[in-house]
mmCIF file of C-alpha atoms and ligand atoms in Angstrom:
data_model
loop_
_atom_site.group_PDB
_atom_site.id
_atom_site.type_symbol
_atom_site.label_atom_id
_atom_site.label_comp_id
_atom_site.label_asym_id
_atom_site.label_seq_id
_atom_site.Cartn_x
_atom_site.Cartn_y
_atom_site.Cartn_z
ATOM 1 C CA UNK E 1 -12.731 -59.573 20.512
ATOM 2 C CA UNK E 2 -14.233 -59.937 24.055
ATOM 3 C CA UNK E 3 -15.934 -57.867 26.829
ATOM 4 C CA UNK E 4 -15.546 -58.809 30.318
ATOM 5 C CA UNK E 5 -19.352 -57.214 31.800
ATOM 6 C CA UNK E 6 -19.032 -55.156 34.712
ATOM 7 C CA UNK E 7 -19.203 -56.711 37.938
ATOM 8 C CA UNK E 8 -22.769 -55.019 38.304
ATOM 9 C CA UNK E 9 -24.312 -56.733 35.417
ATOM 10 C CA UNK E 10 -27.118 -58.753 36.467
ATOM 11 C CA UNK E 11 -30.384 -59.709 33.445
ATOM 12 C CA UNK E 12 -33.270 -61.005 34.712
ATOM 13 C CA UNK E 13 -34.471 -63.644 32.711
ATOM 14 C CA UNK E 14 -38.524 -64.060 32.714
ATOM 15 C CA UNK E 15 -39.080 -67.076 30.761
ATOM 16 C CA UNK E 16 -41.422 -70.113 31.785
ATOM 17 C CA UNK E 17 -39.461 -72.922 30.083
ATOM 18 C CA UNK E 18 -36.947 -73.986 32.742
ATOM 19 C CA UNK E 19 -35.341 -75.859 30.086
ATOM 20 C CA UNK E 20 -35.109 -72.629 27.820
ATOM 21 C CA UNK E 21 -34.571 -70.511 31.399
ATOM 22 C CA UNK E 22 -31.451 -72.282 32.710
ATOM 23 C CA UNK E 23 -29.253 -73.251 29.325
ATOM 24 C CA UNK E 24 -29.853 -69.103 28.621
ATOM 25 C CA UNK E 25 -28.563 -68.190 32.590
ATOM 26 C CA UNK E 26 -25.864 -70.991 31.890
ATOM 27 C CA UNK E 27 -24.081 -68.855 29.061
ATOM 28 C CA UNK E 28 -24.808 -65.432 30.438
ATOM 29 C CA UNK E 29 -23.823 -66.928 34.258
ATOM 30 C CA UNK E 30 -19.679 -68.107 31.921
ATOM 31 C CA UNK E 31 -19.720 -64.999 30.888
ATOM 32 C CA UNK E 32 -19.439 -62.927 33.855
ATOM 33 C CA UNK E 33 -23.430 -62.073 34.281
ATOM 34 C CA UNK E 34 -24.677 -62.054 37.035
ATOM 35 C CA UNK E 35 -28.681 -63.385 36.314
ATOM 36 C CA UNK E 36 -32.046 -64.101 38.126
ATOM 37 C CA UNK E 37 -34.784 -66.022 36.755
ATOM 38 C CA UNK E 38 -38.378 -65.227 37.456
ATOM 39 C CA UNK E 39 -40.949 -68.219 35.353
ATOM 40 C CA UNK E 40 -44.247 -66.247 35.874
ATOM 41 C CA UNK E 41 -45.694 -63.416 34.630
ATOM 42 C CA UNK E 42 -47.218 -61.931 38.221
ATOM 43 C CA UNK E 43 -44.199 -61.704 39.587
ATOM 44 C CA UNK E 44 -42.166 -59.861 37.776
ATOM 45 C CA UNK E 45 -43.159 -56.232 38.427
ATOM 46 C CA UNK E 46 -43.209 -57.129 42.751
ATOM 47 C CA UNK E 47 -39.704 -58.128 42.209
ATOM 48 C CA UNK E 48 -38.087 -55.046 40.174
ATOM 49 C CA UNK E 49 -40.312 -52.990 42.869
ATOM 50 C CA UNK E 50 -38.820 -54.540 45.340
ATOM 51 C CA UNK E 51 -35.246 -55.540 44.657
ATOM 52 C CA UNK E 52 -32.433 -53.098 46.136
ATOM 53 C CA UNK E 53 -30.294 -53.254 42.988
ATOM 54 C CA UNK E 54 -32.219 -53.782 39.558
ATOM 55 C CA UNK E 55 -30.805 -55.297 36.616
ATOM 56 C CA UNK E 56 -29.964 -53.158 33.939
ATOM 57 C CA UNK E 57 -31.861 -55.987 31.329
ATOM 58 C CA UNK E 58 -34.213 -58.209 31.413
ATOM 59 C CA UNK E 59 -34.934 -61.157 28.698
ATOM 60 C CA UNK E 60 -38.637 -61.384 28.094
ATOM 61 C CA UNK E 61 -40.744 -64.141 26.529
ATOM 62 C CA UNK E 62 -43.644 -62.967 25.362
ATOM 63 C CA UNK E 63 -45.722 -66.044 26.031
ATOM 64 C CA UNK E 64 -45.682 -66.466 29.915
ATOM 65 C CA UNK E 65 -49.056 -67.926 32.636
ATOM 66 C CA UNK E 66 -50.136 -64.821 34.173
ATOM 67 C CA UNK E 67 -49.008 -61.403 33.046
ATOM 68 C CA UNK E 68 -48.133 -61.505 29.661
ATOM 69 C CA UNK E 69 -44.617 -60.322 28.358
ATOM 70 C CA UNK E 70 -46.142 -57.707 26.154
ATOM 71 C CA UNK E 71 -47.630 -55.833 28.918
ATOM 72 C CA UNK E 72 -45.040 -55.963 31.210
ATOM 73 C CA UNK E 73 -42.464 -54.981 27.900
ATOM 74 C CA UNK E 74 -45.035 -51.401 28.672
ATOM 75 C CA UNK E 75 -45.239 -51.515 32.228
ATOM 76 C CA UNK E 76 -41.366 -51.688 32.297
ATOM 77 C CA UNK E 77 -40.529 -49.021 30.307
ATOM 78 C CA UNK E 78 -42.965 -46.786 31.672
ATOM 79 C CA UNK E 79 -41.920 -47.317 35.586
ATOM 80 C CA UNK E 80 -37.849 -48.160 34.793
ATOM 81 C CA UNK E 81 -36.706 -46.473 31.860
ATOM 82 C CA UNK E 82 -33.047 -47.180 32.120
ATOM 83 C CA UNK E 83 -33.695 -50.947 32.102
ATOM 84 C CA UNK E 84 -33.282 -52.862 29.167
ATOM 85 C CA UNK E 85 -35.472 -55.098 27.779
ATOM 86 C CA UNK E 86 -35.105 -57.829 24.691
ATOM 87 C CA UNK E 87 -37.814 -59.296 24.494
ATOM 88 C CA UNK E 88 -38.035 -63.613 23.164
ATOM 89 C CA UNK E 89 -40.961 -64.497 21.093
ATOM 90 C CA UNK E 90 -41.482 -68.160 19.912
ATOM 91 C CA UNK E 91 -42.378 -66.845 16.320
ATOM 92 C CA UNK E 92 -40.435 -64.657 13.783
ATOM 93 C CA UNK E 93 -43.426 -63.710 12.627
ATOM 94 C CA UNK E 94 -44.608 -62.255 15.559
ATOM 95 C CA UNK E 95 -41.493 -59.890 15.850
ATOM 96 C CA UNK E 96 -43.172 -57.762 12.664
ATOM 97 C CA UNK E 97 -46.355 -57.300 14.957
ATOM 98 C CA UNK E 98 -44.778 -55.894 18.096
ATOM 99 C CA UNK E 99 -42.474 -53.305 16.315
ATOM 100 C CA UNK E 100 -45.466 -52.180 14.661
ATOM 101 C CA UNK E 101 -46.897 -51.816 18.793
ATOM 102 C CA UNK E 102 -43.806 -50.040 18.948
ATOM 103 C CA UNK E 103 -43.003 -51.276 22.837
ATOM 104 C CA UNK E 104 -39.771 -49.571 22.989
ATOM 105 C CA UNK E 105 -37.997 -53.286 23.435
ATOM 106 C CA UNK E 106 -34.268 -52.826 22.764
ATOM 107 C CA UNK E 107 -34.186 -56.195 20.865
ATOM 108 C CA UNK E 108 -36.181 -58.834 19.535
ATOM 109 C CA UNK E 109 -35.145 -62.942 19.811
ATOM 110 C CA UNK E 110 -36.910 -65.621 17.941
ATOM 111 C CA UNK E 111 -37.089 -69.169 19.334
ATOM 112 C CA UNK E 112 -35.601 -71.506 18.892
ATOM 113 C CA UNK E 113 -31.861 -69.634 19.741
ATOM 114 C CA UNK E 114 -28.606 -70.430 20.529
ATOM 115 C CA UNK E 115 -27.703 -69.482 24.145
ATOM 116 C CA UNK E 116 -24.741 -68.036 22.433
ATOM 117 C CA UNK E 117 -26.649 -65.491 20.144
ATOM 118 C CA UNK E 118 -28.497 -64.589 23.171
ATOM 119 C CA UNK E 119 -25.151 -63.463 24.793
ATOM 120 C CA UNK E 120 -24.261 -61.710 21.859
ATOM 121 C CA UNK E 121 -27.217 -60.062 21.944
ATOM 122 C CA UNK E 122 -27.625 -58.891 25.655
ATOM 123 C CA UNK E 123 -23.623 -57.709 25.476
ATOM 124 C CA UNK E 124 -24.567 -55.447 22.815
ATOM 125 C CA UNK E 125 -27.807 -53.991 24.347
ATOM 126 C CA UNK E 126 -26.047 -53.210 27.560
ATOM 127 C CA UNK E 127 -23.170 -51.337 26.063
ATOM 128 C CA UNK E 128 -25.702 -48.745 23.992
ATOM 129 C CA UNK E 129 -28.046 -48.680 27.684
ATOM 130 C CA UNK E 130 -24.586 -48.281 29.161
ATOM 131 C CA UNK E 131 -22.937 -45.560 26.966
ATOM 132 C CA UNK E 132 -26.521 -43.674 27.507
ATOM 133 C CA UNK E 133 -27.353 -43.253 30.705
ATOM 134 C CA UNK E 134 -26.017 -41.233 33.265
ATOM 135 C CA UNK E 135 -25.643 -39.705 36.777
ATOM 136 C CA UNK E 136 -25.552 -36.731 36.805
ATOM 137 C CA UNK E 137 -24.482 -35.958 41.361
ATOM 138 C CA UNK E 138 -26.668 -38.657 41.870
ATOM 139 C CA UNK E 139 -29.645 -37.920 39.539
ATOM 140 C CA UNK E 140 -30.667 -39.885 36.205
ATOM 141 C CA UNK E 141 -30.515 -38.784 33.080
ATOM 142 C CA UNK E 142 -31.353 -40.994 31.009
ATOM 143 C CA UNK E 143 -31.365 -41.083 27.156
ATOM 144 C CA UNK E 144 -34.737 -43.561 25.605
ATOM 145 C CA UNK E 145 -33.380 -44.190 22.281
ATOM 146 C CA UNK E 146 -36.570 -45.882 20.950
ATOM 147 C CA UNK E 147 -38.483 -42.836 21.865
ATOM 148 C CA UNK E 148 -36.026 -40.057 21.332
ATOM 149 C CA UNK E 149 -36.807 -38.733 24.419
ATOM 150 C CA UNK E 150 -34.509 -37.632 27.434
ATOM 151 C CA UNK E 151 -35.331 -37.809 30.678
ATOM 152 C CA UNK E 152 -33.739 -36.480 33.593
ATOM 153 C CA UNK E 153 -34.850 -38.347 37.131
ATOM 154 C CA UNK E 154 -37.947 -39.365 35.294
ATOM 155 C CA UNK E 155 -39.150 -37.028 33.335
ATOM 156 C CA UNK E 156 -39.496 -35.967 30.250
ATOM 157 C CA UNK E 157 -37.457 -33.249 28.743
ATOM 158 C CA UNK E 158 -39.344 -33.145 26.105
ATOM 159 C CA UNK E 159 -36.631 -32.589 23.891
ATOM 160 C CA UNK E 160 -36.827 -31.598 19.994
ATOM 161 C CA UNK E 161 -34.883 -34.336 17.238
ATOM 162 C CA UNK E 162 -31.800 -31.367 17.410
ATOM 163 C CA UNK E 163 -32.040 -31.239 20.402
ATOM 164 C CA UNK E 164 -31.665 -35.031 21.461
ATOM 165 C CA UNK E 165 -28.881 -35.880 18.987
ATOM 166 C CA UNK E 166 -26.309 -32.615 20.735
ATOM 167 C CA UNK E 167 -27.185 -34.212 24.091
ATOM 168 C CA UNK E 168 -26.810 -37.397 22.844
ATOM 169 C CA UNK E 169 -23.455 -36.849 21.034
ATOM 170 C CA UNK E 170 -22.285 -35.327 24.313
ATOM 171 C CA UNK E 171 -23.373 -37.446 26.400
ATOM 172 C CA UNK E 172 -21.739 -40.129 24.535
ATOM 173 C CA UNK E 173 -18.339 -38.180 25.140
ATOM 174 C CA UNK E 174 -18.636 -36.634 28.943
ATOM 175 C CA UNK E 175 -15.985 -34.131 28.842
ATOM 176 C CA UNK E 176 -14.848 -33.784 25.902
ATOM 177 C CA UNK E 177 -14.911 -30.173 24.234
ATOM 178 C CA UNK E 178 -17.545 -30.408 20.875
ATOM 179 C CA UNK E 179 -16.839 -27.277 18.666
ATOM 180 C CA UNK E 180 -19.473 -25.946 16.552
ATOM 181 C CA UNK E 181 -18.678 -27.405 13.579
ATOM 182 C CA UNK E 182 -18.256 -30.653 15.284
ATOM 183 C CA UNK E 183 -21.746 -30.673 16.710
ATOM 184 C CA UNK E 184 -23.372 -29.483 13.074
ATOM 185 C CA UNK E 185 -22.498 -32.694 11.825
ATOM 186 C CA UNK E 186 -23.714 -34.550 14.311
ATOM 187 C CA UNK E 187 -27.404 -32.057 13.299
ATOM 188 C CA UNK E 188 -27.511 -31.914 10.163
ATOM 189 C CA UNK E 189 -26.099 -35.405 8.644
ATOM 190 C CA UNK E 190 -27.373 -34.275 4.960
ATOM 191 C CA UNK E 191 -24.487 -31.590 5.696
ATOM 192 C CA UNK E 192 -26.821 -28.488 5.025
ATOM 193 C CA UNK E 193 -25.257 -24.980 5.502
ATOM 194 C CA UNK E 194 -26.348 -23.959 8.864
ATOM 195 C CA UNK E 195 -25.154 -21.161 10.843
ATOM 196 C CA UNK E 196 -22.891 -21.342 14.466
ATOM 197 C CA UNK E 197 -25.734 -18.974 15.657
ATOM 198 C CA UNK E 198 -28.474 -22.175 15.052
ATOM 199 C CA UNK E 199 -25.995 -24.245 16.666
ATOM 200 C CA UNK E 200 -26.185 -21.742 19.672
ATOM 201 C CA UNK E 201 -29.524 -21.150 19.641
ATOM 202 C CA UNK E 202 -30.356 -25.439 19.559
ATOM 203 C CA UNK E 203 -27.443 -25.500 22.670
ATOM 204 C CA UNK E 204 -29.340 -22.824 24.486
ATOM 205 C CA UNK E 205 -33.017 -24.407 24.344
ATOM 206 C CA UNK E 206 -31.429 -27.979 24.953
ATOM 207 C CA UNK E 207 -29.875 -26.048 28.470
ATOM 208 C CA UNK E 208 -32.932 -24.153 29.513
ATOM 209 C CA UNK E 209 -34.685 -27.632 29.460
ATOM 210 C CA UNK E 210 -32.588 -29.098 31.747
ATOM 211 C CA UNK E 211 -32.513 -25.756 33.999
ATOM 212 C CA UNK E 212 -36.189 -26.506 34.624
ATOM 213 C CA UNK E 213 -36.112 -29.503 35.950
ATOM 214 C CA UNK E 214 -32.829 -29.298 37.523
ATOM 215 C CA UNK E 215 -32.467 -25.423 38.206
ATOM 216 C CA UNK E 216 -28.913 -25.535 39.283
ATOM 217 C CA UNK E 217 -26.909 -28.147 37.922
ATOM 218 C CA UNK E 218 -25.124 -27.103 34.403
ATOM 219 C CA UNK E 219 -24.076 -30.027 33.207
ATOM 220 C CA UNK E 220 -23.734 -28.367 29.225
ATOM 221 C CA UNK E 221 -21.465 -26.284 29.341
ATOM 222 C CA UNK E 222 -19.605 -23.385 27.011
ATOM 223 C CA UNK E 223 -16.387 -23.296 27.015
ATOM 224 C CA UNK E 224 -15.389 -19.731 25.825
ATOM 225 C CA UNK E 225 -14.062 -19.624 22.308
ATOM 226 C CA UNK E 226 -14.395 -23.523 21.495
ATOM 227 C CA UNK E 227 -18.065 -24.847 21.713
ATOM 228 C CA UNK E 228 -19.063 -27.105 24.175
ATOM 229 C CA UNK E 229 -18.948 -29.907 26.591
ATOM 230 C CA UNK E 230 -21.118 -32.239 28.858
ATOM 231 C CA UNK E 231 -19.967 -32.199 31.778
ATOM 232 C CA UNK E 232 -22.096 -34.307 34.765
ATOM 233 C CA UNK E 233 -20.090 -33.971 37.746
ATOM 234 C CA UNK E 234 -18.570 -30.805 39.948
HETATM 235 CA CA1 CA D 301 -42.890 -68.944 27.220
#
């Protein structure tokens, strides 16, 4: 099954080996993505700060001249949590170390890699991040899956794991009405017996946290007698 990427998908390739960069760019372009290439670590943050339409994904080489990939990954995560990051590393052993550092990268690819693999991983990461990234009447609500955080216009909502799950499930299907029972299934995978009141109390807390940041917006609505739905737009 092939999926055509959305026209505005842009991918930034940060890679100092010109051959690799060109190969990856060719394959991504061939799959319908726009790409931009930067070959020096010191130029990345400046470029991202200035560009009007930021890329959805950065392919980030670990070893770079200037600022290294680790530092860049941290900074991108911090400043633009909506941008997905796939780290490119030269050695398989590096991945263990990187995972331990909890950089929040969305994926890791080891060199040498096939450009096809890069395209497949890029697609998977973009599909995931688009599903969770939503615009609420011009404002941003972003779920950072790696850190279990939800950011409303960049501010951490401070959700508990259960609240995060609830929000995630509803955000994946905007406008769909979820019965309390369905939400319970998602909240508790071990099918513990919880009452519908428990769901109400979690939803109430979740709504309160959102209202603290966006008092004028009601994005999680109760549907009388049925359950709840996520409705980002009026
Ligand atoms: Ca390199």
